Short mmCIF file of C-alpha atoms and ligand atoms in Angstrom, two decimals:
data_model
loop_
_atom_site.label_atom_id
_atom_site.label_comp_id
_atom_site.label_asym_id
_atom_site.label_seq_id
_atom_site.Cartn_x
_atom_site.Cartn_y
_atom_site.Cartn_z
CA MET G 1 14.95 -8.81 31.63
CA GLU G 2 11.81 -6.26 30.99
CA VAL G 3 13.05 -5.32 27.52
CA ILE G 4 10.84 -1.67 28.68
CA GLY G 5 11.23 -1.04 32.35
CA LYS G 6 9.66 1.95 34.64
CA ASN G 7 12.97 3.69 34.26
CA HIS G 8 13.35 3.55 30.70
CA PRO G 9 12.62 6.80 28.65
CA PHE G 10 9.75 4.94 27.26
CA ALA G 11 7.68 3.82 30.05
CA ASP G 12 4.68 6.52 29.77
CA ILE G 13 4.22 4.86 26.62
CA TRP G 14 4.93 0.91 27.36
CA LYS G 15 1.85 1.74 29.49
CA LYS G 16 -0.42 2.79 27.09
CA VAL G 17 0.24 0.24 25.24
CA GLN G 18 -0.73 -2.19 26.83
CA ALA G 19 -3.59 -0.58 28.45
CA GLY G 20 -5.22 0.39 24.63
CA ILE G 21 -5.42 4.29 24.89
CA ARG G 22 -4.11 5.90 22.13
CA LEU G 23 -1.32 7.59 21.56
CA THR G 24 -0.71 11.26 20.60
CA LYS G 25 1.19 13.21 17.88
CA GLU G 26 3.89 13.99 20.82
CA ASP G 27 4.35 9.99 22.22
CA GLY G 28 4.14 9.37 17.85
CA LEU G 29 6.81 12.38 17.16
CA ARG G 30 8.87 10.66 20.41
CA LEU G 31 8.97 7.06 18.36
CA MET G 32 9.52 7.94 15.26
CA LYS G 33 12.47 9.87 16.43
CA SER G 34 13.90 7.43 18.77
CA ASN G 35 16.71 4.78 17.80
CA ASP G 36 15.74 2.42 20.56
CA ILE G 37 14.28 0.23 17.97
CA ILE G 38 14.12 -3.25 19.83
CA ALA G 39 11.44 -0.91 22.79
CA LEU G 40 9.80 0.08 19.15
CA GLY G 41 10.15 -3.01 18.02
CA HIS G 42 8.61 -4.31 21.46
CA MET G 43 5.66 -2.30 21.70
CA ALA G 44 4.64 -3.54 17.90
CA ASN G 45 5.07 -6.45 18.12
CA TYR G 46 3.02 -6.49 21.14
CA VAL G 47 0.09 -4.51 19.58
CA ARG G 48 0.76 -7.12 17.03
CA GLU G 49 0.04 -9.82 17.68
CA LYS G 50 -3.26 -8.91 20.80
CA LYS G 51 -4.96 -8.66 17.21
CA HIS G 52 -3.61 -11.00 15.06
CA GLY G 53 -1.65 -13.75 16.85
CA HIS G 54 1.47 -15.11 15.43
CA TYR G 55 -1.15 -15.55 12.00
CA VAL G 56 0.85 -14.05 8.85
CA PHE G 57 -2.18 -12.88 5.98
CA PHE G 58 -1.11 -13.54 2.45
CA ASN G 59 -2.40 -13.65 -1.09
CA THR G 60 -2.17 -15.14 -3.90
CA ASN G 61 -2.90 -12.36 -6.29
CA ARG G 62 -1.67 -10.22 -10.08
CA HIS G 63 -1.37 -7.05 -10.78
CA ILE G 64 -2.32 -5.51 -14.46
CA ASN G 65 -1.05 -2.11 -15.49
CA PRO G 66 -3.27 -1.38 -18.50
CA THR G 67 -1.12 1.78 -19.22
CA ASN G 68 2.43 4.37 -17.40
CA ILE G 69 1.28 7.50 -19.89
CA CYS G 70 1.18 9.34 -17.28
CA GLN G 71 -0.01 13.42 -17.26
CA THR G 72 1.41 13.92 -13.38
CA LEU G 73 4.52 12.86 -13.56
CA CYS G 74 5.33 12.76 -9.91
CA ALA G 75 8.74 13.27 -9.63
CA PHE G 76 9.35 10.40 -6.97
CA CYS G 77 8.32 8.22 -9.30
CA ALA G 78 9.69 5.86 -12.70
CA PHE G 79 6.83 4.71 -13.56
CA GLY G 80 4.91 7.43 -15.73
CA VAL G 81 6.10 8.83 -18.43
CA ARG G 82 5.10 11.26 -21.33
CA MET G 83 2.45 9.84 -24.41
CA LYS G 84 5.57 10.16 -27.03
CA ASP G 85 7.98 8.60 -24.91
CA PRO G 86 9.40 5.45 -26.57
CA LYS G 87 8.41 3.12 -23.34
CA ALA G 88 4.51 5.00 -23.46
CA TYR G 89 2.40 1.65 -23.90
CA THR G 90 -1.25 1.08 -22.87
CA MET G 91 -2.76 -1.82 -22.87
CA SER G 92 -5.53 -3.64 -25.62
CA MET G 93 -8.88 -5.09 -24.56
CA GLU G 94 -7.20 -8.34 -25.81
CA GLU G 95 -3.90 -7.23 -24.50
CA ILE G 96 -6.18 -7.23 -21.12
CA GLU G 97 -8.24 -10.95 -21.46
CA HIS G 98 -4.73 -11.62 -23.00
CA ARG G 99 -3.78 -11.58 -19.21
CA ALA G 100 -6.72 -12.74 -17.86
CA ASP G 101 -6.07 -16.49 -20.12
CA MET G 102 -2.86 -16.42 -17.42
CA VAL G 103 -4.39 -16.32 -14.27
CA PRO G 104 -3.91 -19.62 -12.98
CA SER G 105 -6.56 -21.21 -10.54
CA GLY G 106 -5.66 -20.61 -6.96
CA VAL G 107 -5.03 -16.33 -8.02
CA THR G 108 -8.00 -14.05 -5.79
CA GLU G 109 -7.08 -10.70 -6.11
CA ILE G 110 -5.82 -8.38 -9.38
CA HIS G 111 -4.80 -5.95 -8.20
CA ILE G 112 -4.60 -2.70 -11.33
CA VAL G 113 -3.13 0.52 -11.31
CA GLY G 114 -2.06 2.94 -13.41
CA GLY G 115 -0.74 6.01 -15.32
CA ASN G 116 -3.43 8.95 -15.17
CA ASN G 117 -3.84 8.98 -19.58
CA PRO G 118 -5.56 11.85 -20.17
CA GLN G 119 -6.69 9.57 -23.89
CA LEU G 120 -8.56 7.05 -21.51
CA LYS G 121 -11.91 7.25 -21.03
CA ILE G 122 -14.71 5.96 -18.05
CA ASP G 123 -15.53 3.56 -20.70
CA TYR G 124 -11.85 1.63 -21.24
CA TYR G 125 -11.45 1.82 -17.59
CA GLU G 126 -15.57 0.00 -17.43
CA GLU G 127 -14.62 -2.13 -20.05
CA LEU G 128 -11.86 -4.03 -19.08
CA LEU G 129 -12.97 -4.72 -15.52
CA ARG G 130 -16.07 -6.31 -17.48
CA ARG G 131 -13.66 -8.47 -20.13
CA LEU G 132 -11.78 -9.43 -16.28
CA LYS G 133 -15.32 -10.51 -14.64
CA LYS G 134 -16.58 -12.40 -17.68
CA LYS G 135 -13.04 -14.32 -17.97
CA LEU G 136 -12.25 -14.48 -14.48
CA PRO G 137 -16.08 -14.69 -12.02
CA HIS G 138 -14.86 -15.42 -9.09
CA VAL G 139 -11.13 -12.74 -8.60
CA HIS G 140 -11.34 -9.45 -6.74
CA LEU G 141 -10.42 -7.13 -8.41
CA LYS G 142 -9.02 -4.09 -6.83
CA ALA G 143 -8.32 -1.00 -8.71
CA PHE G 144 -7.56 2.22 -8.86
CA THR G 145 -6.28 4.05 -7.05
CA ALA G 146 -7.69 7.88 -5.14
CA VAL G 147 -5.77 9.72 -8.03
CA GLU G 148 -6.94 7.91 -10.37
CA LEU G 149 -10.26 8.49 -10.04
CA ASP G 150 -10.46 11.60 -9.37
CA HIS G 151 -7.95 11.91 -12.85
CA PHE G 152 -11.63 9.80 -14.33
CA SER G 153 -13.40 12.42 -12.50
CA ARG G 154 -11.61 15.69 -14.25
CA VAL G 155 -11.32 14.32 -17.45
CA ASN G 156 -14.72 12.45 -18.05
CA LYS G 157 -16.38 15.85 -15.96
CA MET G 158 -18.37 13.51 -13.83
CA PRO G 159 -18.25 13.53 -10.31
CA VAL G 160 -16.07 10.56 -8.10
CA ASP G 161 -19.47 8.47 -6.62
CA GLU G 162 -20.63 8.35 -10.21
CA ILE G 163 -17.32 7.51 -11.58
CA LEU G 164 -17.19 4.76 -8.57
CA ARG G 165 -20.58 3.59 -9.33
CA ARG G 166 -20.01 2.55 -12.87
CA LEU G 167 -16.90 1.15 -12.24
CA ILE G 168 -18.53 -0.68 -9.19
CA ASP G 169 -21.50 -1.36 -11.86
CA ALA G 170 -18.69 -3.34 -13.83
CA GLY G 171 -16.81 -4.90 -11.52
CA LEU G 172 -14.60 -3.29 -9.01
CA ASP G 173 -14.80 -5.13 -5.77
CA SER G 174 -12.18 -2.82 -3.83
CA MET G 175 -9.89 0.10 -3.83
CA PRO G 176 -5.67 -0.24 -3.25
CA GLY G 177 -3.93 2.18 -1.03
CA GLY G 178 -1.89 3.57 -3.41
CA GLY G 179 -1.90 7.40 -4.17
CA ALA G 180 -1.19 8.76 -0.82
CA GLU G 181 2.25 9.59 -0.24
CA ILE G 182 2.33 12.44 2.39
CA PHE G 183 -0.14 14.29 3.12
CA ALA G 184 1.77 17.28 3.38
CA GLU G 185 1.91 19.87 1.17
CA GLN G 186 5.29 20.90 1.72
CA PRO G 187 6.77 17.94 0.73
CA ARG G 188 4.26 16.92 -1.10
CA SER G 189 4.34 20.20 -3.26
CA ILE G 190 8.25 19.08 -4.19
CA ILE G 191 7.48 15.40 -5.41
CA ALA G 192 4.42 15.03 -6.53
CA ASP G 193 3.39 18.34 -7.64
CA HIS G 194 -0.01 19.00 -10.26
CA LYS G 195 -1.36 15.00 -7.53
CA THR G 196 -4.26 15.12 -5.95
CA SER G 197 -4.12 16.83 -2.98
CA GLY G 198 -3.70 14.37 0.49
CA GLU G 199 -7.22 16.38 1.60
CA ARG G 200 -8.44 15.10 -1.51
CA TRP G 201 -6.58 11.89 -1.12
CA LEU G 202 -8.68 11.23 1.49
CA GLU G 203 -11.99 12.36 1.24
CA ILE G 204 -12.50 10.11 -1.86
CA HIS G 205 -11.39 6.89 0.03
CA GLU G 206 -14.28 8.04 2.33
CA ILE G 207 -16.72 8.16 -0.40
CA ALA G 208 -15.65 5.51 -1.34
CA HIS G 209 -16.52 4.01 2.55
CA LYS G 210 -19.30 5.10 1.70
CA MET G 211 -20.73 3.95 -1.26
CA GLY G 212 -19.86 0.28 0.95
CA LEU G 213 -16.00 -0.19 -0.80
CA ARG G 214 -13.25 -1.58 1.76
CA SER G 215 -9.43 -0.12 0.76
CA ASN G 216 -6.07 0.46 1.35
CA CYS G 217 -3.98 2.98 2.64
CA THR G 218 0.09 3.41 2.13
CA MET G 219 2.24 6.54 2.88
CA LEU G 220 6.02 7.10 1.20
CA TYR G 221 8.74 7.45 3.23
CA ASN G 222 12.57 8.38 2.59
CA HIS G 223 12.34 11.27 0.22
CA ILE G 224 12.03 15.34 1.55
CA GLU G 225 9.28 14.54 4.73
CA THR G 226 9.93 15.40 8.01
CA GLU G 227 9.28 12.78 11.58
CA GLU G 228 6.41 14.67 12.04
CA ASP G 229 5.02 15.04 8.57
CA ARG G 230 4.85 11.11 8.82
CA ILE G 231 3.09 11.56 12.40
CA ASP G 232 0.34 14.22 10.38
CA HIS G 233 -0.24 11.29 7.61
CA LEU G 234 -0.53 8.75 10.12
CA ILE G 235 -2.82 10.40 12.45
CA GLY G 236 -4.98 11.66 9.20
CA LEU G 237 -5.61 7.91 8.36
CA ARG G 238 -6.15 6.99 11.92
CA ASP G 239 -8.76 9.91 11.93
CA LEU G 240 -10.88 9.05 9.05
CA GLN G 241 -10.48 5.66 9.79
CA ASP G 242 -12.66 6.42 12.89
CA ARG G 243 -14.99 7.87 10.68
CA THR G 244 -15.78 5.15 8.40
CA GLY G 245 -13.85 1.72 9.77
CA GLY G 246 -13.95 1.45 5.62
CA PHE G 247 -9.74 0.93 5.68
CA GLN G 248 -8.63 -2.86 5.41
CA THR G 249 -4.22 -2.56 5.79
CA PHE G 250 -1.99 0.19 5.80
CA ILE G 251 1.52 0.01 4.23
CA PRO G 252 4.44 1.74 4.37
CA LEU G 253 6.34 1.79 1.43
CA SER G 254 9.87 3.47 1.14
CA TRP G 255 11.21 6.09 -1.76
CA HIS G 256 13.06 4.11 -4.66
CA PRO G 257 15.10 6.52 -6.23
CA GLU G 258 16.34 4.85 -9.45
CA ASN G 259 15.43 6.66 -12.68
CA THR G 260 13.72 9.33 -10.60
CA GLU G 261 13.39 13.74 -11.18
CA LEU G 262 13.15 14.06 -7.68
CA ILE G 263 17.22 12.21 -6.91
CA LYS G 264 17.81 14.96 -9.65
CA GLN G 265 16.85 17.59 -7.60
CA TYR G 266 17.90 16.68 -3.99
CA PRO G 267 21.63 13.89 -5.50
CA ASP G 268 21.81 13.65 -1.20
CA LEU G 269 18.56 11.18 -1.09
CA ASN G 270 19.46 7.49 -0.83
CA TRP G 271 17.85 4.45 -0.45
CA SER G 272 16.00 3.57 2.62
CA THR G 273 18.03 1.31 5.61
CA GLY G 274 16.67 -1.85 7.14
CA PHE G 275 16.40 0.30 10.07
CA LEU G 276 14.25 2.78 8.66
CA ASP G 277 11.59 -0.47 7.42
CA LEU G 278 11.82 -1.89 11.02
CA LYS G 279 10.71 1.96 12.53
CA VAL G 280 8.29 3.51 10.33
CA LEU G 281 5.86 -0.09 10.27
CA ALA G 282 6.89 -0.25 13.93
CA VAL G 283 5.61 3.05 14.25
CA ALA G 284 2.60 2.75 12.37
CA ARG G 285 1.76 -0.99 14.12
CA LEU G 286 1.60 1.79 17.22
CA MET G 287 -0.48 4.89 15.37
CA LEU G 288 -3.21 3.68 13.67
CA ASP G 289 -4.51 1.63 16.65
CA ASN G 290 -8.03 1.55 14.66
CA ILE G 291 -6.68 -0.59 11.47
CA ASP G 292 -6.40 -4.02 11.17
CA HIS G 293 -3.88 -4.96 8.97
CA ILE G 294 -0.31 -3.45 8.39
CA LYS G 295 1.15 -5.47 5.15
CA THR G 296 5.22 -5.77 4.38
CA TYR G 297 5.73 -5.40 0.96
CA TRP G 298 8.48 -7.51 0.03
CA ILE G 299 9.04 -6.17 -3.53
CA GLN G 300 9.73 -3.03 -1.46
CA VAL G 301 12.02 -4.06 0.93
CA GLY G 302 13.67 -7.12 -0.08
CA THR G 303 11.99 -11.23 1.48
CA LYS G 304 15.08 -10.58 4.03
CA MET G 305 13.43 -7.28 5.86
CA ALA G 306 9.62 -8.63 5.04
CA GLN G 307 10.59 -11.62 6.49
CA THR G 308 11.88 -9.64 9.44
CA ALA G 309 9.26 -7.06 9.66
CA LEU G 310 6.89 -9.90 10.64
CA TRP G 311 8.31 -9.26 14.28
CA PHE G 312 7.73 -5.73 14.07
CA GLY G 313 4.33 -5.66 13.27
CA ALA G 314 3.16 -6.52 10.32
CA ASP G 315 0.97 -9.22 10.70
CA ASP G 316 0.39 -9.64 6.34
CA LEU G 317 2.83 -10.39 3.86
CA ASP G 318 1.82 -9.08 0.34
CA GLY G 319 1.99 -11.64 -2.36
CA THR G 320 2.43 -13.28 -4.96
CA VAL G 321 2.25 -10.34 -6.77
CA VAL G 322 3.62 -11.09 -10.63
CA GLU G 323 4.91 -8.46 -13.16
CA GLU G 324 5.45 -5.38 -10.79
CA LYS G 325 6.42 -2.81 -12.59
CA ILE G 326 6.43 0.18 -9.89
CA TYR G 327 9.00 -1.07 -7.92
CA HIS G 328 11.29 -2.16 -10.53
CA ALA G 329 11.37 1.01 -12.61
CA ALA G 330 12.62 2.82 -9.91
CA GLY G 331 15.16 0.55 -9.44
CA ALA G 332 14.18 -2.63 -7.26
CA GLU G 333 16.62 -5.34 -6.74
CA THR G 334 13.84 -8.18 -5.68
CA GLU G 335 12.18 -10.74 -8.56
CA GLN G 336 8.88 -9.28 -10.19
CA GLU G 337 6.95 -12.10 -7.96
CA MET G 338 6.75 -15.08 -6.06
CA ALA G 339 5.89 -18.58 -5.56
CA LYS G 340 3.19 -18.86 -3.07
CA SER G 341 5.60 -21.88 -1.50
CA GLU G 342 7.98 -19.53 -1.17
CA LEU G 343 5.94 -16.81 0.72
CA ILE G 344 4.98 -19.96 3.67
CA ARG G 345 8.02 -20.81 3.71
CA LEU G 346 9.27 -17.06 4.25
CA ILE G 347 7.02 -17.46 7.27
CA ARG G 348 7.13 -20.44 8.92
CA GLU G 349 10.80 -19.62 9.24
CA ALA G 350 9.82 -16.77 10.80
CA GLY G 351 8.34 -18.41 13.58
CA ARG G 352 5.17 -17.76 12.60
CA ILE G 353 1.61 -19.44 11.32
CA PRO G 354 1.00 -18.79 7.28
CA VAL G 355 -3.35 -18.53 6.33
CA GLU G 356 -3.77 -17.71 3.29
CA ARG G 357 -6.84 -14.63 2.76
CA ASP G 358 -8.78 -13.41 -0.01
CA THR G 359 -8.71 -9.05 -0.70
CA LEU G 360 -12.14 -8.64 2.16
CA TYR G 361 -9.13 -11.17 4.88
CA ASN G 362 -11.65 -14.14 4.40
CA ILE G 363 -9.28 -16.67 5.24
CA VAL G 364 -8.84 -18.59 2.01
CA ASN G 365 -7.43 -21.91 3.20
CA THR G 366 -6.14 -22.80 6.43
CA GLU G 367 -4.20 -25.95 5.60
CA PHE G 368 -0.31 -24.17 6.48
CA ALA G 369 -1.28 -23.37 9.84
CA ILE G 370 -2.66 -26.95 10.26
CA ALA G 371 0.43 -28.71 8.93
O1 V47 Q 1 1.10 5.60 -5.34
C1 V47 Q 1 6.12 5.22 -6.93
C2 V47 Q 1 4.52 4.20 -4.30
C3 V47 Q 1 2.61 3.67 -4.57
C4 V47 Q 1 8.05 4.89 -6.59
O2 V47 Q 1 -3.16 -1.39 -1.56
C5 V47 Q 1 6.67 4.47 -5.33
O3 V47 Q 1 -2.52 -3.99 -1.28
C6 V47 Q 1 8.58 3.95 -4.02
O4 V47 Q 1 0.97 1.53 -3.49
N1 V47 Q 1 9.87 4.98 -4.74
C7 V47 Q 1 1.96 1.82 -5.90
N2 V47 Q 1 7.56 4.31 -4.38
C8 V47 Q 1 1.63 0.47 -4.72
C9 V47 Q 1 0.51 0.90 -3.78
C10 V47 Q 1 0.68 -0.48 -3.17
C11 V47 Q 1 1.36 -1.45 -3.18
C12 V47 Q 1 1.47 -3.35 -2.63
C13 V47 Q 1 0.04 -2.93 -2.81
C14 V47 Q 1 -0.65 -2.39 -2.42
C15 V47 Q 1 -2.38 -2.65 -2.17
C16 V47 Q 1 -0.66 -0.85 -2.79
O5 V47 Q 1 3.70 2.55 -5.22
C17 V47 Q 1 2.83 4.93 -5.27
C18 V47 Q 1 3.90 5.52 -4.78
O6 V47 Q 1 2.98 6.32 -3.19
N3 V47 Q 1 5.68 3.77 -5.36
N4 V47 Q 1 7.22 4.97 -7.19
C19 V47 Q 1 8.73 5.00 -5.96
N5 V47 Q 1 9.79 5.00 -7.54
#
């Protein structure tokens, strides 16, 4: 039986998807407002398999969060704290090097993000990258969100391109996708007042792409955003990708409420549901026709949803991780790390083929694919 027959409400959209015709804002809104999760999944999986067949990419990575001191203190976030908070920390160079010493062979990426700490100047971050590169010359350093780069630019009174040039010289290889949250001004001014605007976030990624860096992109959902805000956000990413081609992966991130100011202001908000997670993922896969990969982050959706996501548009499963702090500060009940063998098991049991990649999607290991 056909999932989307000629009388199905999405028959017109399904035709476009099969013909590779770009979906409009109105199409996106219809999809986002729908509860027909099977039809959404069917279309998203079609696109996902057309691009990547049965492959699921994963990488072996580590996270380092050098400081949790943050002057931006977004209401949705439970990670950043004030300087005088008893939980405040900033890693010394010795602590950073110690973490590098603990990195086993086989790790190909270190993901580095932290709070907007006003006391740390650009030389702290240059030194951090230099020390990591010296100890781990073959490991890719994916570091600093556009929001952090904007902060470095203000603290050091230097334009972002100069900040980026210095960080690239010190060992920066690419940028993660955090900090995008939701671009629409109204919800952004509530969940992330004082944060870099959506427009500026996009501008900084554009500068980075033009300087030859690849980056990722994200969207934070399940807070006070509307369905239209989500579609506008995806279209904002798609428009930039048309101009630069620099985004590698989109990662939908559901908001976790615990220990946040936002849940105090909006006590009716709640944890995301599996249904919403799959819907946002599938619609993103359908709208972002020019972004190659869609990542599911097991740390935040949980391993069971992450596995299911591999049939709803996701072709990438992040990652071995180790020492995740941002989501665990906000109540995530997932583990803080996963063995590579477990990642492979999850992918295989979903009937997909695991392929280990590096940050730039070069294939590191296909032994699993042919096992
Ligand atoms: O920007 C922070 C989100 C992001 C909360 O680029 C929260 O490969 C939910 O961007 N509830 C950081 N979300 C994580 C991130 C990321 C993760 C994995 C891979 C990549 C990549 C990027 O986490 C923040 C924000 O959007 N966040 N606090 C919270 N309470």
